[in-house]
Tab-separated table of C-alpha atoms and ligand atoms in Angstrom:
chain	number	residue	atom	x	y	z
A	6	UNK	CA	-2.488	39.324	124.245
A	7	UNK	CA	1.184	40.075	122.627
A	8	UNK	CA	0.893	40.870	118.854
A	9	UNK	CA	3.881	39.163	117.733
A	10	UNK	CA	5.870	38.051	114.513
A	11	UNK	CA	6.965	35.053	113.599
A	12	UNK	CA	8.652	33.368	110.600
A	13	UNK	CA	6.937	30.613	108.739
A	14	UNK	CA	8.492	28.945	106.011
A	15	UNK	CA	6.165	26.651	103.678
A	16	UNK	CA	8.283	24.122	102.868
A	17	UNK	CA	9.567	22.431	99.691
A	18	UNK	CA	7.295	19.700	99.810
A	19	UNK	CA	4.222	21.322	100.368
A	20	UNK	CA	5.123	24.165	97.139
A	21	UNK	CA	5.733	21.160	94.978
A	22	UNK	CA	2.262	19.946	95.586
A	23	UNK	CA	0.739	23.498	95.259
A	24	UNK	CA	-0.594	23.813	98.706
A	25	UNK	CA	0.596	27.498	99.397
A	26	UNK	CA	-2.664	28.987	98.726
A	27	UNK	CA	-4.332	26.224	100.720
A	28	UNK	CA	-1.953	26.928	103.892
A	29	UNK	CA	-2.374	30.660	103.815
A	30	UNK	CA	-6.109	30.585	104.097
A	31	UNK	CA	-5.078	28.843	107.075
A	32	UNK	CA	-2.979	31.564	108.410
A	33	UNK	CA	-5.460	34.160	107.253
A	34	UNK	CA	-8.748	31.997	109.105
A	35	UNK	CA	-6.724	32.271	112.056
A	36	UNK	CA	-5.854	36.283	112.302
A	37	UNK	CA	-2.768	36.012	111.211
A	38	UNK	CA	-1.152	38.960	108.678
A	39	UNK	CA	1.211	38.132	106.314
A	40	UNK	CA	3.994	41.163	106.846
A	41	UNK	CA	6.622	39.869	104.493
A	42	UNK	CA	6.731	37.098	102.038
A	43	UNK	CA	9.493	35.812	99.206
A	44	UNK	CA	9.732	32.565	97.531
A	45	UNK	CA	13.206	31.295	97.738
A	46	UNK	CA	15.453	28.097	96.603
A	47	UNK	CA	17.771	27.818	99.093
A	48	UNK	CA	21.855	27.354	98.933
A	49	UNK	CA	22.937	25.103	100.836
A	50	UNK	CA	24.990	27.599	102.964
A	51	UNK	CA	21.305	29.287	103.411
A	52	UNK	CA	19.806	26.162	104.874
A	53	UNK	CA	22.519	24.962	106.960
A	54	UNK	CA	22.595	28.456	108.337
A	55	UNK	CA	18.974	28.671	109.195
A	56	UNK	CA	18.893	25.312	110.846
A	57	UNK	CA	22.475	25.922	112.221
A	58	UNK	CA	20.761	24.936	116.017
A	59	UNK	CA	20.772	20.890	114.748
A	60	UNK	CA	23.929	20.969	113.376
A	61	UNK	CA	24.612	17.946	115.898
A	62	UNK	CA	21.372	15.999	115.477
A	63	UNK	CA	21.477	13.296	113.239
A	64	UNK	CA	18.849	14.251	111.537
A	65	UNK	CA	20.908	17.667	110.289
A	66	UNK	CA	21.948	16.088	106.331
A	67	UNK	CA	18.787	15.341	105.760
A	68	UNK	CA	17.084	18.098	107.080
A	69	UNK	CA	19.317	20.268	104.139
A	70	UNK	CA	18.839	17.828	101.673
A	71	UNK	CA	15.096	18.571	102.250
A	72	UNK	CA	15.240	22.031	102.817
A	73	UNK	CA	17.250	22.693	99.028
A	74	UNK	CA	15.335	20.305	97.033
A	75	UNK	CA	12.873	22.947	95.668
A	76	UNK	CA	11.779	26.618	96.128
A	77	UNK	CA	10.088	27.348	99.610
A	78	UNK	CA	7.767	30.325	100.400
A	79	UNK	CA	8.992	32.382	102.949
A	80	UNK	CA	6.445	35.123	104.900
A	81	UNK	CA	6.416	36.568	108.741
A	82	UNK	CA	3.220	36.535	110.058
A	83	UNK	CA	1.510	38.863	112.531
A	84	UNK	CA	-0.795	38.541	114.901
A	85	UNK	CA	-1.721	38.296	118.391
A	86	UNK	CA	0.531	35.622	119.945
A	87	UNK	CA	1.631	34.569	116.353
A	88	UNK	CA	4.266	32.359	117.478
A	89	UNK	CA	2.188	29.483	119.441
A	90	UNK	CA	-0.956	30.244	117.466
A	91	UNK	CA	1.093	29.219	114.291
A	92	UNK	CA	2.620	26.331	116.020
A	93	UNK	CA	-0.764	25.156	117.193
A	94	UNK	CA	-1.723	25.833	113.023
A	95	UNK	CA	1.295	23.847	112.023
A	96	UNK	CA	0.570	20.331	113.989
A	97	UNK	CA	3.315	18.310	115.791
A	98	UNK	CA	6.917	18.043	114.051
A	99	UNK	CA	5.688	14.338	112.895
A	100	UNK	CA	2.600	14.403	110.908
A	101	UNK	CA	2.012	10.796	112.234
A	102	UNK	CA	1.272	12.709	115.503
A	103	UNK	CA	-0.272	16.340	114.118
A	104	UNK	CA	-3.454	16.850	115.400
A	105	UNK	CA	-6.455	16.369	113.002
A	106	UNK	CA	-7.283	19.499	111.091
A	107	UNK	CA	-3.414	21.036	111.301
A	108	UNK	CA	-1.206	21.827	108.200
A	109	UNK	CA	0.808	19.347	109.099
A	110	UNK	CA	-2.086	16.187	109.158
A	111	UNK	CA	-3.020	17.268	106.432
A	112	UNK	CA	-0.251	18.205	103.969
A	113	UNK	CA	2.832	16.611	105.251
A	114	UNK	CA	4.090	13.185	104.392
A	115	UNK	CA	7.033	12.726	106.907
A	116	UNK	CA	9.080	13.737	109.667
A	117	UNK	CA	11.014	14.686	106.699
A	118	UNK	CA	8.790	16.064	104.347
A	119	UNK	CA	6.657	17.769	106.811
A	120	UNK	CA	5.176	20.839	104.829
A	121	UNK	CA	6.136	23.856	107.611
A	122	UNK	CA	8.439	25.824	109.557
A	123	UNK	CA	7.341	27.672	112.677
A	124	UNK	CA	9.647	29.815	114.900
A	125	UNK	CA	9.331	28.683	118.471
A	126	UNK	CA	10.371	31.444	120.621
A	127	UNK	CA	9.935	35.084	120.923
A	128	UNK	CA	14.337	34.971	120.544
A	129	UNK	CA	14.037	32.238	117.550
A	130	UNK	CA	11.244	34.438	115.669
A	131	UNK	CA	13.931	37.653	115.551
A	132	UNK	CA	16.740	35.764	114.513
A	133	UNK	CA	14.639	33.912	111.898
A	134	UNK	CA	12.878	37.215	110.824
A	135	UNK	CA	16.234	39.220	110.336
A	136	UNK	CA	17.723	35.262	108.606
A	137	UNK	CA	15.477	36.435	105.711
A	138	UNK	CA	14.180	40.035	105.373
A	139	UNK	CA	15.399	42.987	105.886
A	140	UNK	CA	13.632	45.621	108.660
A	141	UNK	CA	12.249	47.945	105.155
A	142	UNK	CA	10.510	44.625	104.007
A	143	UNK	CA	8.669	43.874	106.819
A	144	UNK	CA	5.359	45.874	106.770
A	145	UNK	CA	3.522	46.773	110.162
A	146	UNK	CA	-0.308	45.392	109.803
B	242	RTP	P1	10.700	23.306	112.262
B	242	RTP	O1	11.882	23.852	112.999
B	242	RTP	O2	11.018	22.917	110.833
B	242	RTP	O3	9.516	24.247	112.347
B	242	RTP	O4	10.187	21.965	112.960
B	242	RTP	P2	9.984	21.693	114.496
B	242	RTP	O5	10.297	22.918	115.296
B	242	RTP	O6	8.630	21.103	114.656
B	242	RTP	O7	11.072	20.563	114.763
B	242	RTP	P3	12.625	20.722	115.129
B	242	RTP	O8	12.883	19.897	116.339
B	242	RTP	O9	13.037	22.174	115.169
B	242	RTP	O10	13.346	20.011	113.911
B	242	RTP	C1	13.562	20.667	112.676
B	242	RTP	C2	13.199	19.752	111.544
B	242	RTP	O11	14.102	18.651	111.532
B	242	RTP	C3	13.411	17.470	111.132
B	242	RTP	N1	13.531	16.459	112.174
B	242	RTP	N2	13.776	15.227	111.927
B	242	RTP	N3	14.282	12.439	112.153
B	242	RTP	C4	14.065	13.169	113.257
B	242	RTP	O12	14.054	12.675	114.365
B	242	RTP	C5	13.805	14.573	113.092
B	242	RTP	N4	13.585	15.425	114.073
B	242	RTP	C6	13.407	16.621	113.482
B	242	RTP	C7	11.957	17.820	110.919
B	242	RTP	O13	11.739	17.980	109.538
B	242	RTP	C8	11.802	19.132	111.648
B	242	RTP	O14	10.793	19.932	111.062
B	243	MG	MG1	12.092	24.006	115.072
């Protein structure tokens, strides 16, 4: 097994309804160590950055809109294989098709409005890491 770090983002959707607590237990049932976190409202140059990937998709607007219409909570987790076990935690992209029991079943409300951010890639989860926290905030567990 590969410990690993990935970055998670809880997003603006799921803070407004108070969930954070609710989706760390999550993390923290599953072995995963929260090495970092900061709660952040985004610029827009933040978000667009982040997401810079879909700049082409249709979907890109909206995804910003979303992304800088309240604080999100920002943490890299740590674990063995952290990057798939937190995608498997997360649920499919579209709650409609999240497997029962993920975050995203049971917190998110769209495609939208779907609660979380996962990195998907050992390449993504660097970039994303060093997107938000420097190397002195990131604390070996
Ligand atoms: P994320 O990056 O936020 O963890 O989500 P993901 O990997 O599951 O999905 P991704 O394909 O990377 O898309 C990023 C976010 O864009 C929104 N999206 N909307 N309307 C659409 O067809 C559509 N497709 C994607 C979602 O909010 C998704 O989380
Ligand atoms: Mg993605």
């Amino acid at each position: 097994m590969a410990l690993e770090r990935t970055l998670s983002i809880i997003k603006p959707d799921a803070v407004a309804k108070n969930v954070v607590g609710e989706i760390y237990a999550r993390f923290e049932k599953a072995g995963l160590k929260v090495a970092a976190a900061k709660m952040k409202h985004l610029s827009r140059k933040e978000a667009e950055g982040f997401y810079a990937v879909h700049r082409e998709r249709p979907f890109f607007n909206a995804l910003v809109e979303f992304m800088i219409s309240g604080p999100v909570m920002i943490q890299v987790l740590q674990g063995d294989n952290a990057i798939l076990k937190n995608r498997e935690l997360m649920g499919a992209t579209n709650p409609k098709d999240a497997a029962k029991g993920t975050i995203r079943a049971d917190f998110a409300d769209s495609i939208d409005a779907n609660a979380v951010h996962g990195s998907d890639a050992a390449e993504t989860a660097a970039v994303e890491i060093a997107y938000f926290f420097a190397a002195t905030e990131v604390f070996p567990r």
